[in-house]
Coordinates of C-alpha atoms and ligand atoms in Angstrom, one line a residue:
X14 CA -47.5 134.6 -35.6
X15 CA -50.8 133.5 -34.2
X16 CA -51.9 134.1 -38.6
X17 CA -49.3 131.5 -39.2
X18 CA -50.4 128.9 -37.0
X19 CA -54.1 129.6 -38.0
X20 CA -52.9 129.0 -41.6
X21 CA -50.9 125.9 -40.5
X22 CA -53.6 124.0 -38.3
X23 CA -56.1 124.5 -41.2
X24 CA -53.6 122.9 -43.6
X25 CA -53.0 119.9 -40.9
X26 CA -56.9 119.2 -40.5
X27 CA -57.4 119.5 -44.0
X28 CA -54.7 116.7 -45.0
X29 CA -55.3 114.5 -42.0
X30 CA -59.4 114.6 -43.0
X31 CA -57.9 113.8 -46.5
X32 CA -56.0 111.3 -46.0
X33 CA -56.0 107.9 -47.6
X34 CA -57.2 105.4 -44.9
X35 CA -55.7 102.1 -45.2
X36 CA -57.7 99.7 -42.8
X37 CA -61.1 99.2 -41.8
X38 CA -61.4 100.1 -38.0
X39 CA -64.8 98.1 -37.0
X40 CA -66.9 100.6 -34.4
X41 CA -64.5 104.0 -34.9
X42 CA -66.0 106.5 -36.0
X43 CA -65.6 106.0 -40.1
X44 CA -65.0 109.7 -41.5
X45 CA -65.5 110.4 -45.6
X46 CA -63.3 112.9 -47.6
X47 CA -64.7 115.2 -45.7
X48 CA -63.9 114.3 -42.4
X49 CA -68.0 113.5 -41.6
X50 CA -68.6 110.3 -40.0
X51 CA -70.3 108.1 -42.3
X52 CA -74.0 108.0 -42.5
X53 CA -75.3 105.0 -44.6
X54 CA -77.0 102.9 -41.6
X55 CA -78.8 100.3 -42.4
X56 CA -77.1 99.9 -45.3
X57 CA -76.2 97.9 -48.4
X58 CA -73.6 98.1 -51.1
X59 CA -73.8 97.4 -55.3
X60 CA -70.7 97.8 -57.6
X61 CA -70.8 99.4 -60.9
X62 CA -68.1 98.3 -62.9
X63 CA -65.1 99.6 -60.4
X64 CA -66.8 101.4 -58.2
X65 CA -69.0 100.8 -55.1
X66 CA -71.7 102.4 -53.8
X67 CA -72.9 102.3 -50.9
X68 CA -76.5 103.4 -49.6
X69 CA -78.2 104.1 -46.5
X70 CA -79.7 105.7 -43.5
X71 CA -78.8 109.3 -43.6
X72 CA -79.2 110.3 -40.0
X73 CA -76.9 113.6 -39.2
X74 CA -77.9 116.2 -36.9
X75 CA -80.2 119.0 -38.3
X76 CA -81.6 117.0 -40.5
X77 CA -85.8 118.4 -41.4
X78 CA -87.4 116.2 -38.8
X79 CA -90.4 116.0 -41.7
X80 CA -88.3 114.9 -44.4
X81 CA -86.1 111.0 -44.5
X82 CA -82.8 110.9 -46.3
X83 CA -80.7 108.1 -47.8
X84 CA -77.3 108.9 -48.5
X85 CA -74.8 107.0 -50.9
X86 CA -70.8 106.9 -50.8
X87 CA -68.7 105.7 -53.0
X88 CA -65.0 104.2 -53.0
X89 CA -62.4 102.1 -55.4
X90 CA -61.2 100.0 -52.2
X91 CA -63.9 99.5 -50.0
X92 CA -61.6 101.2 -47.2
X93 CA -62.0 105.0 -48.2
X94 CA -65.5 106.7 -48.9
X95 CA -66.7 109.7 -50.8
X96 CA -69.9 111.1 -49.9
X97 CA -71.7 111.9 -52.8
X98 CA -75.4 112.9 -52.0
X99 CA -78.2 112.1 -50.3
X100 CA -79.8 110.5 -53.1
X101 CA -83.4 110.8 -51.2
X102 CA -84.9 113.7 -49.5
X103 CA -88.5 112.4 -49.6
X104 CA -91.7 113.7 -47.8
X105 CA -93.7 111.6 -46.2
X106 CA -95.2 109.3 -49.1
X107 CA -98.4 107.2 -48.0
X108 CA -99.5 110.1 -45.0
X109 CA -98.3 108.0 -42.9
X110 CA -97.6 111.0 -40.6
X111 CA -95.2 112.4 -37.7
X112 CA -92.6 110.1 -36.7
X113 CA -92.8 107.8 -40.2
X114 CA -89.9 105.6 -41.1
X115 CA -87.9 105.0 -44.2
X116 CA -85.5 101.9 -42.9
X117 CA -82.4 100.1 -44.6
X118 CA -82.4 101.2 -48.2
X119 CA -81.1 98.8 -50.4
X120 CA -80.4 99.7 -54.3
X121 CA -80.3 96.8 -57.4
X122 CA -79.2 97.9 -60.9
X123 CA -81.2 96.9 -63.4
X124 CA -78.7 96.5 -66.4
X125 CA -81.3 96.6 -69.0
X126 CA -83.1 98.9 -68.3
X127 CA -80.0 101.3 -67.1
X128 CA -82.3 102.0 -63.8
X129 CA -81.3 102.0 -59.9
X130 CA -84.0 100.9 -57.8
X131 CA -84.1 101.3 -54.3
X132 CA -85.9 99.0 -52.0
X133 CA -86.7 100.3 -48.3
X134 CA -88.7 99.8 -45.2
X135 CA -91.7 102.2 -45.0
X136 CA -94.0 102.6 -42.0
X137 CA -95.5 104.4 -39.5
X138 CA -93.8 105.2 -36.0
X139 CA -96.2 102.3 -34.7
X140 CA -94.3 99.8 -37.2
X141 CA -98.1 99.0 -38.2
X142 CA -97.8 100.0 -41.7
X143 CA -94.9 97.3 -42.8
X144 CA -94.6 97.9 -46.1
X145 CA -91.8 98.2 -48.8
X146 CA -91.3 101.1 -50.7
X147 CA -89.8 101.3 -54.3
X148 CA -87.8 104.3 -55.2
X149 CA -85.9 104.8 -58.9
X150 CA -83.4 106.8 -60.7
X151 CA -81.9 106.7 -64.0
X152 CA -78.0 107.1 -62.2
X153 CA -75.9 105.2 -59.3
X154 CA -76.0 109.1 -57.6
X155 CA -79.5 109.7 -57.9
X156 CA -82.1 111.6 -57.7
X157 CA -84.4 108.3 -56.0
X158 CA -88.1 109.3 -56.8
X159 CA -90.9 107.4 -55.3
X160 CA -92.6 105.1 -57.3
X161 CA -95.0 103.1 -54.6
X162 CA -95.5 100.9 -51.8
X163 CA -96.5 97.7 -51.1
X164 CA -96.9 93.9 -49.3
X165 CA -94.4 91.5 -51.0
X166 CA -96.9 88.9 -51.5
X167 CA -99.3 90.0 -49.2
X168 CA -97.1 90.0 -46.5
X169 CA -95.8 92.1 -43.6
X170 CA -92.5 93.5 -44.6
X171 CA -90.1 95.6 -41.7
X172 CA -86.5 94.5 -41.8
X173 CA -85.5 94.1 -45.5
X174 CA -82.3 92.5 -47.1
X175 CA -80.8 92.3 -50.2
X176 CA -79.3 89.7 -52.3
X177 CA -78.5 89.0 -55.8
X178 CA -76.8 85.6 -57.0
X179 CA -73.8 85.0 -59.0
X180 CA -76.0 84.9 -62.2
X181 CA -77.4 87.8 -61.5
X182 CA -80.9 87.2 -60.1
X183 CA -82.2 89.7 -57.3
X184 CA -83.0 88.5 -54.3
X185 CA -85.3 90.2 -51.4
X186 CA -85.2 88.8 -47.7
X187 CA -87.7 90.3 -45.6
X188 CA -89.4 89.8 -42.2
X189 CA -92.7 88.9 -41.3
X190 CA -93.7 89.2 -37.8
X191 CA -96.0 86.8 -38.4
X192 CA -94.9 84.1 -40.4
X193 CA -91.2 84.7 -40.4
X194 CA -88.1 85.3 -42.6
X195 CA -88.6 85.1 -46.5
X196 CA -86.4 84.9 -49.5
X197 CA -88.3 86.0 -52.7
X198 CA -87.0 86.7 -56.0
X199 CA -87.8 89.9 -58.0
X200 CA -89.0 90.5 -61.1
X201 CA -86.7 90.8 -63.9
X202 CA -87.3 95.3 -64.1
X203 CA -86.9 94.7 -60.6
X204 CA -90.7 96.3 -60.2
X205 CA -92.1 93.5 -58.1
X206 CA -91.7 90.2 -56.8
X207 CA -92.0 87.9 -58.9
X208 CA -92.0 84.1 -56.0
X209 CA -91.1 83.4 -53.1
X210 CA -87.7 81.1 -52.7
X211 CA -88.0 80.1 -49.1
X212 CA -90.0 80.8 -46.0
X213 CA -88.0 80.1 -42.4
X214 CA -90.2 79.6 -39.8
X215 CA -87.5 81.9 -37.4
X216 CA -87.9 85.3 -35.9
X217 CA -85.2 86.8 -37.6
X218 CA -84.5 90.3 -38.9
X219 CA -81.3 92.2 -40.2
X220 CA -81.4 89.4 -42.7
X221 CA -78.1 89.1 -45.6
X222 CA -77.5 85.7 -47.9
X223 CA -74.1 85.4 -49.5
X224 CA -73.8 82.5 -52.0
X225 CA -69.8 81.0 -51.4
X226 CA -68.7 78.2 -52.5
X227 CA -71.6 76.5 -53.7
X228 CA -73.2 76.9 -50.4
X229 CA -76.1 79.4 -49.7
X230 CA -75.5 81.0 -46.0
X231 CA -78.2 83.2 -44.7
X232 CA -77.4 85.4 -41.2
X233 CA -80.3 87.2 -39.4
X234 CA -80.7 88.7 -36.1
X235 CA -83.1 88.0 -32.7
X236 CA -86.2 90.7 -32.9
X237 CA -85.0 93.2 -29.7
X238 CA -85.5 96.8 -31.5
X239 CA -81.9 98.5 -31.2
X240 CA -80.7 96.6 -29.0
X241 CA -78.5 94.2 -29.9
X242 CA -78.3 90.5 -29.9
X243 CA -76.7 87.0 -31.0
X244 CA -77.1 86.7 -34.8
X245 CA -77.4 83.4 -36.0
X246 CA -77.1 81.5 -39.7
X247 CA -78.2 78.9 -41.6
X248 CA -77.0 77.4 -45.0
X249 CA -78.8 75.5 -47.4
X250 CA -77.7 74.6 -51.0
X251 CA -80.6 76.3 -52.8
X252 CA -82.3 79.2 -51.6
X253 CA -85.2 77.0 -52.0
X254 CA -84.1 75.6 -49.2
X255 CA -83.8 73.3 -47.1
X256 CA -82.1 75.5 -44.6
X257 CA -79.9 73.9 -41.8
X258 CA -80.6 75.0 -37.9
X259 CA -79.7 78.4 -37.4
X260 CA -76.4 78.6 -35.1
X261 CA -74.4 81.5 -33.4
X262 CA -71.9 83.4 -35.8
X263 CA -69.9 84.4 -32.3
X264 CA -69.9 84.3 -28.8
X265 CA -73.5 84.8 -27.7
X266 CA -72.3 86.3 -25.0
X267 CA -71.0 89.5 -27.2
X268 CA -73.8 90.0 -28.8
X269 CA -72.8 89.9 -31.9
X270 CA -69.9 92.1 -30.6
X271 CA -72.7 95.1 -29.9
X272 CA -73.7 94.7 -33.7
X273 CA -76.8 94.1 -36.1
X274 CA -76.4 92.4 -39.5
X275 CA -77.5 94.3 -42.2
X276 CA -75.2 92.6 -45.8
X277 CA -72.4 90.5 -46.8
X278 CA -70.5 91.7 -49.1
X279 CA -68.3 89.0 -51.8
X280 CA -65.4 90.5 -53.0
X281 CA -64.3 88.4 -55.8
X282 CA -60.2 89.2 -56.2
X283 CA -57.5 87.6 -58.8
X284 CA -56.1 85.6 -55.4
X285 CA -58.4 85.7 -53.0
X286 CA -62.9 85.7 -52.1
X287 CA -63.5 87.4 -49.1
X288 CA -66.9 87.8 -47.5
X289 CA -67.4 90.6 -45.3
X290 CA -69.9 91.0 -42.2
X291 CA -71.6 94.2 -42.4
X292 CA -73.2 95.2 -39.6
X293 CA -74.8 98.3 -37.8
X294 CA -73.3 98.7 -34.1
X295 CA -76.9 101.2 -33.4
X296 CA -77.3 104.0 -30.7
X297 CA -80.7 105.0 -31.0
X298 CA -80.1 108.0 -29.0
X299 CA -77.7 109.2 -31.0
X300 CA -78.4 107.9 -34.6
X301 CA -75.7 110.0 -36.1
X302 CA -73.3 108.4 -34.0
X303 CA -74.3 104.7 -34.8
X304 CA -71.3 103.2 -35.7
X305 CA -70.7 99.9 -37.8
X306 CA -69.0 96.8 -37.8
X307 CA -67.4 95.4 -41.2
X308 CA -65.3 92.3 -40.5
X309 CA -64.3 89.7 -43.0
X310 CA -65.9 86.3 -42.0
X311 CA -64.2 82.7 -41.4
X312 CA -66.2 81.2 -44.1
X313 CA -66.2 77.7 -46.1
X314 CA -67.9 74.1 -45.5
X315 CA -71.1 75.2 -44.2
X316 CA -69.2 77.2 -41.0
X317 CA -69.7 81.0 -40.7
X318 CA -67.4 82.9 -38.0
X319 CA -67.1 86.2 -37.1
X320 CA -63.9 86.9 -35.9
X321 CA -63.2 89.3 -33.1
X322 CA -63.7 92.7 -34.6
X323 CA -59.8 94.3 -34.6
X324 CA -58.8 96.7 -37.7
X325 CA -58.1 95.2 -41.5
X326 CA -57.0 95.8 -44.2
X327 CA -58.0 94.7 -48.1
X328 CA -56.2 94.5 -51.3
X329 CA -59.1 95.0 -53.6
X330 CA -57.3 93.3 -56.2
X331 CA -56.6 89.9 -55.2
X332 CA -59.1 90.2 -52.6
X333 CA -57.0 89.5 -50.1
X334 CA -57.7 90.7 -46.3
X335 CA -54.8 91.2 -43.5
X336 CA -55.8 91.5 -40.0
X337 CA -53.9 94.2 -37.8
X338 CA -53.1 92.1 -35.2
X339 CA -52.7 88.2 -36.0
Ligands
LIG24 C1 -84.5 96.6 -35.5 C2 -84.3 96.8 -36.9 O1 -83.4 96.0 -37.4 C3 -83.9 98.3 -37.2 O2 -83.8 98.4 -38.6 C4 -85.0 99.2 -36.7 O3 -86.2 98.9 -37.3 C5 -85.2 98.9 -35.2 N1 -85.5 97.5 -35.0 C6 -86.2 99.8 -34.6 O4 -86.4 99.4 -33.2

């Protein structure tokens, strides 16, 4: 008897953990095929013809303490993810030593060259360092290898984000502590950057563009380490600028509903765009934990909203979003 229910529960956890999801539930815990709770924090998302990837900080328990690890996930739907690898195990690159940091991975696709390259945060536990690091493979799955490190332009780099344009054109947003938020465009094998687009004279990390409806709308978040914080936006209709006042995307008083941005994702459907809010909801004490907030945004006319997080669902297709509750 007590063989039979053994055999039973296993099945039950197996198919539940297996399960096709069918909303987004903004802060749950997110599991994969697995069951695992998702680690990609920090994180940013390509898609390769159907499929989307999506890369970031891999931060489970028992982890080499010596070592930092990205991880990517894939999914047809945006709703339910397969882990696929950690597509970076890297040693400390530059000797930058104990307690070094590999932060917010983002990966472009070079489509003439058939590379990936990943762009991330790299620096010492001081955050002195503030450097990008380039990492490359020849497949969305990896392996990344280090290729090297440097100051976009001679600047400070912590907090980076990614965009590319509707034409294709690679964008990267990083911060500067000391001049403030910039937008510069890479080089065509994605190697280097290639000029800078805009500079905004704002404090601003956790930085993500998304180009809608002619308009250019740029989100950041207040500098206060983990914690979190109202994140603002601006719009402009080049990324040249000039860029609007930057204004609350929700209730200040929420904090950005206990979340950091980190992307915005387009998803371009027969019916429908929607633009989703990606954001980290961090608990530095318990990294593997950190949850995140994905919420499709009231968009259009130079407004951004971010509605108050509830579950969702998406129709990949016609790119059409439902909320739960309405
Ligand atoms: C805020 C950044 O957005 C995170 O990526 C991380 O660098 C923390 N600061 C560290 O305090």
């Amino acid at each position: 008897m007590k063989y039979i229910l053994t055999i039973a529960c296993t099945i039950l956890s197996v198919t539940a953990s297996l399960a096709q999801r069918n909303a987004v539930e903004p802060g749950q815990p997110w599991p994969d095929q697995n069951g695992n709770h998702i680690q990609a924090h920090g994180g940013g998302i390509i898609k390769i013809n159907k499929t989307y990837y999506w890369y970031g900080e891999e931060r489970r328990q028992g982890l080499d303490p010596n070592l930092r690890y990205v991880s990517c996930y894939s999914s047809k739907d945006l709703m339910n993810w397969e882990f696929q690898k950690d597509v970076v195990q890297m040693a400390d690159p530059e000797n930058l030593g104990a307690g070094w940091i590999l932060e917010r991975p983002k990966v472009y696709y070079q489509a003439k060259t058939k590379k990936y390259v990943m762009y991330f945060h790299l620096d010492d536990r001081q955050y002195k360092y503030a450097r990008v690091g380039i990492a490359v493979s020849d497949s969305a799955t990896g392996n990344f290898k280090f290729v090297k490190s440097f100051r976009p332009l001679g600047h400070q780099s912590r907090d980076i984000g990614q965009f590319v344009d509707d034409d294709g054109s690679a964008y990267l947003i990083f911060e500067d502590r000391e001049l403030g938020f910039h937008i510069v465009k890479l080089a065509d094998d994605l190697m280097s950057v290639e000029k800078e687009m805009s500079l905004v004279k704002e404090s601003l990390e956790g930085g993500a563009i998304v180009h809608y409806k002619g308009l250019y709308y740029a989100i950041g978040s207040a500098l206060t380490g983990w914690d979190p914080n109202p994140n603002k936006y601006a719009t402009a209709t080049s990324l040249e600028g000039p860029w609007t006042d930057f204004k609350d995307i929700a209730p200040p008083e929420t904090n950005t509903y206990q979340s950091q941005s980190t992307m915005m994702l387009k998803v371009i459907g027969t019916k429908a765009t929607t633009v989703i809010f990606m954001a980290d909801q961090w608990k530095p004490k318990s990294q593997w934990d950190s949850r995140y907030l994905w919420m499709p945004l009231e968009i259009g006319d130079g407004k951004l909203w971010l509605p108050k997080p509830q579950p969702w669902s998406l129709n990949i297709k016609t790119g059409a979003f439902k909320l739960a509750e309405k």
